[in-house]
XYZ file of C-alpha atoms in Angstrom:
74
model
C 113.665 139.644 185.026
C 111.503 136.555 185.160
C 114.427 134.258 184.340
C 116.370 135.708 187.266
C 113.587 134.940 189.708
C 113.140 131.326 188.688
C 116.380 130.061 190.345
C 115.583 132.138 193.508
C 112.031 130.777 193.658
C 113.174 127.239 193.079
C 115.775 127.582 195.890
C 113.254 128.997 198.252
C 110.797 126.327 197.463
C 113.409 123.562 198.191
C 114.471 125.243 201.376
C 110.932 125.532 202.710
C 110.308 121.864 201.884
C 113.468 120.720 203.642
C 112.656 122.866 206.651
C 109.013 121.737 206.778
C 110.027 118.123 206.663
C 112.454 118.587 209.565
C 110.078 120.468 211.660
C 107.017 118.105 211.235
C 108.925 115.000 212.223
C 107.609 114.170 215.616
C 108.560 111.740 218.362
C 105.899 109.128 219.105
C 105.139 110.252 222.712
C 105.280 113.914 223.705
C 105.239 112.793 227.367
C 108.401 110.805 226.883
C 110.105 113.713 225.330
C 109.021 115.938 228.173
C 110.285 113.483 230.739
C 113.566 113.094 228.864
C 114.217 116.837 228.884
C 113.084 117.791 232.376
C 113.970 116.839 236.029
C 112.400 117.686 239.359
C 112.854 121.205 240.714
C 114.246 120.875 244.302
C 115.510 124.333 245.455
C 117.496 124.786 248.578
C 115.865 126.391 251.598
C 117.617 129.668 250.942
C 116.457 129.808 247.265
C 112.986 128.795 248.324
C 112.840 131.532 250.932
C 113.290 134.218 248.231
C 110.931 132.738 245.538
C 107.916 134.697 244.705
C 104.438 133.080 244.943
C 104.057 132.632 241.124
C 107.540 131.059 241.007
C 106.559 128.547 243.838
C 103.266 127.817 241.874
C 105.161 127.257 238.623
C 107.601 124.889 240.458
C 104.758 122.998 242.047
C 103.010 122.672 238.670
C 106.159 121.469 237.060
C 106.805 118.844 239.772
C 103.049 117.701 239.741
C 103.367 117.153 235.911
C 106.537 115.126 236.540
C 104.838 112.953 239.168
C 101.885 112.298 236.863
C 103.784 111.811 233.612
C 107.110 110.445 234.580
C 106.548 108.769 237.906
C 108.808 111.163 239.803
C 108.720 110.459 243.527
C 108.338 113.431 245.884
């Protein structure tokens, strides 16, 4: 039984090393990554009218972060 488990254990070890290496690779600047993957939220008046207060607060926080980190202009 031990000889059957060795190839399985070796395969799992190699797989975990490969996954670990790909996950730990980081971009130099997390702010740049955030700026590259986000854009300002500018809902229409009709959409804004039906947004809840927490949704408006989330949108405002998102846009404030963009102004601070990415130089978005209001």
